[in-house]
Amino acid sequence: MPDTLQHLAGTPVLVCAQDGAPLRNEQDALDLIGEGLGHDAAWVAVPVGRLTDDFFWLRTRVAGGIVQKFANYRLKLAVVGDISRHTEAGGALPDFVRESNRGTQLWFLPDIDALRTRLAQV
């Protein structure tokens, strides 16, 4: 199944397929950003399964680099799926998730329906 543009609560969102290429680094982020901009998306929803463990280990700075690329191109990122195995490991990740979800650039949500609901509230 390919990545598809969907309108969630009136917002254009590139919903990435579960089985797509992994988002491992800033170059992968730029490829996905190009796809999102090509579809005139405001958000890109990436399934947790497409992110490597390095994304969730904040000390690697992978998450920071990827999120910064999205911010530079004024495209927002939603990580969709269960991240509990990563947050239960402790460290700084739970705080990072909490702070991200308070903002408008990066959200961690359990599913696409939660993203639709959140977008309807802004």
Tab-separated table of C-alpha atoms in Angstrom:
chain	number	residue	atom	x	y	z
A	1	MET	CA	0.000	0.000	0.000
A	2	PRO	CA	1.536	3.355	-0.993
A	3	ASP	CA	1.616	6.551	1.032
A	4	THR	CA	-1.652	8.427	0.478
A	5	LEU	CA	-2.886	11.967	0.930
A	6	GLN	CA	-5.906	12.093	3.200
A	7	HIS	CA	-7.862	15.039	4.490
A	8	LEU	CA	-8.272	14.621	8.236
A	9	ALA	CA	-10.526	17.224	9.834
A	10	GLY	CA	-9.938	19.344	6.728
A	11	THR	CA	-6.141	19.125	6.988
A	12	PRO	CA	-4.100	17.517	4.197
A	13	VAL	CA	-2.046	14.688	5.722
A	14	LEU	CA	0.336	12.369	3.910
A	15	VAL	CA	-0.421	9.070	5.638
A	16	CYS	CA	2.562	6.807	5.220
A	17	ALA	CA	2.139	3.114	4.605
A	18	GLN	CA	3.266	0.735	7.325
A	19	ASP	CA	5.511	-1.189	4.946
A	20	GLY	CA	7.325	1.777	3.395
A	21	ALA	CA	10.994	2.667	3.601
A	22	PRO	CA	12.321	3.233	7.125
A	23	LEU	CA	12.905	6.759	8.346
A	24	ARG	CA	16.475	6.354	9.657
A	25	ASN	CA	18.146	9.721	9.193
A	26	GLU	CA	17.881	13.258	7.886
A	27	GLN	CA	18.237	12.182	4.239
A	28	ASP	CA	15.289	9.802	4.621
A	29	ALA	CA	13.400	12.683	6.229
A	30	LEU	CA	14.176	14.929	3.261
A	31	ASP	CA	12.862	12.263	0.867
A	32	LEU	CA	9.635	12.035	2.856
A	33	ILE	CA	9.380	15.818	3.126
A	34	GLY	CA	9.685	16.054	-0.662
A	35	GLU	CA	6.861	13.557	-1.026
A	36	GLY	CA	4.739	15.460	1.481
A	37	LEU	CA	5.343	18.815	-0.193
A	38	GLY	CA	4.629	17.233	-3.573
A	39	HIS	CA	1.182	16.295	-2.261
A	40	ASP	CA	0.663	19.744	-0.658
A	41	ALA	CA	0.411	18.091	2.762
A	42	ALA	CA	0.519	20.069	5.980
A	43	TRP	CA	1.298	16.972	8.054
A	44	VAL	CA	3.072	13.669	7.505
A	45	ALA	CA	1.851	10.712	9.587
A	46	VAL	CA	4.562	8.085	9.997
A	47	PRO	CA	3.802	4.688	11.543
A	48	VAL	CA	6.033	3.797	14.478
A	49	GLY	CA	7.167	0.706	12.579
A	50	ARG	CA	8.949	2.871	10.014
A	51	LEU	CA	11.150	4.494	12.664
A	52	THR	CA	14.327	2.835	13.854
A	53	ASP	CA	15.149	2.437	17.536
A	54	ASP	CA	17.725	5.232	17.111
A	55	PHE	CA	14.844	7.681	16.706
A	56	PHE	CA	13.642	6.845	20.225
A	57	TRP	CA	17.095	6.908	21.831
A	58	LEU	CA	17.368	10.672	22.096
A	59	ARG	CA	21.093	10.623	22.785
A	60	THR	CA	21.615	9.586	19.135
A	61	ARG	CA	20.069	12.908	18.033
A	62	VAL	CA	18.273	11.145	15.172
A	63	ALA	CA	14.852	12.388	16.324
A	64	GLY	CA	16.139	15.942	16.702
A	65	GLY	CA	17.669	15.965	13.235
A	66	ILE	CA	14.545	14.552	11.599
A	67	VAL	CA	12.176	16.874	13.431
A	68	GLN	CA	14.374	19.870	12.595
A	69	LYS	CA	14.237	19.000	8.875
A	70	PHE	CA	10.437	18.892	9.020
A	71	ALA	CA	10.367	22.237	10.853
A	72	ASN	CA	12.742	23.817	8.321
A	73	TYR	CA	10.323	22.923	5.525
A	74	ARG	CA	7.272	23.955	7.578
A	75	LEU	CA	5.852	20.454	7.483
A	76	LYS	CA	4.530	18.851	10.647
A	77	LEU	CA	5.175	15.291	11.764
A	78	ALA	CA	2.898	12.831	13.536
A	79	VAL	CA	4.342	9.573	14.841
A	80	VAL	CA	1.429	7.152	14.858
A	81	GLY	CA	1.294	3.940	16.861
A	82	ASP	CA	2.226	2.390	20.172
A	83	ILE	CA	5.539	3.689	21.508
A	84	SER	CA	5.131	2.272	25.004
A	85	ARG	CA	8.067	-0.132	24.678
A	86	HIS	CA	10.269	2.911	24.094
A	87	THR	CA	8.762	5.176	26.756
A	88	GLU	CA	8.757	2.413	29.385
A	89	ALA	CA	12.521	2.119	28.968
A	90	GLY	CA	12.743	5.443	30.785
A	91	GLY	CA	15.265	8.144	30.065
A	92	ALA	CA	14.309	11.460	28.515
A	93	LEU	CA	11.848	10.072	25.955
A	94	PRO	CA	8.656	10.331	28.043
A	95	ASP	CA	9.387	14.030	28.689
A	96	PHE	CA	10.187	14.586	25.012
A	97	VAL	CA	6.874	12.980	23.989
A	98	ARG	CA	4.910	14.998	26.548
A	99	GLU	CA	6.509	18.293	25.458
A	100	SER	CA	6.110	17.478	21.759
A	101	ASN	CA	2.417	16.753	22.239
A	102	ARG	CA	1.980	20.176	23.834
A	103	GLY	CA	3.364	21.851	20.741
A	104	THR	CA	2.312	22.097	17.119
A	105	GLN	CA	5.273	20.582	15.210
A	106	LEU	CA	5.499	16.968	16.400
A	107	TRP	CA	2.832	14.756	17.918
A	108	PHE	CA	2.950	11.173	19.140
A	109	LEU	CA	-0.485	9.594	18.761
A	110	PRO	CA	-1.830	6.049	19.084
A	111	ASP	CA	-3.598	5.947	15.704
A	112	ILE	CA	-4.929	7.931	12.760
A	113	ASP	CA	-8.283	8.481	14.481
A	114	ALA	CA	-6.458	10.232	17.334
A	115	LEU	CA	-4.681	12.422	14.771
A	116	ARG	CA	-8.036	13.272	13.149
A	117	THR	CA	-9.470	14.202	16.555
A	118	ARG	CA	-6.457	16.324	17.477
A	119	LEU	CA	-6.503	18.153	14.145
A	120	ALA	CA	-10.205	18.927	14.613
A	121	GLN	CA	-9.317	20.710	17.864
A	122	VAL	CA	-6.835	23.162	16.347
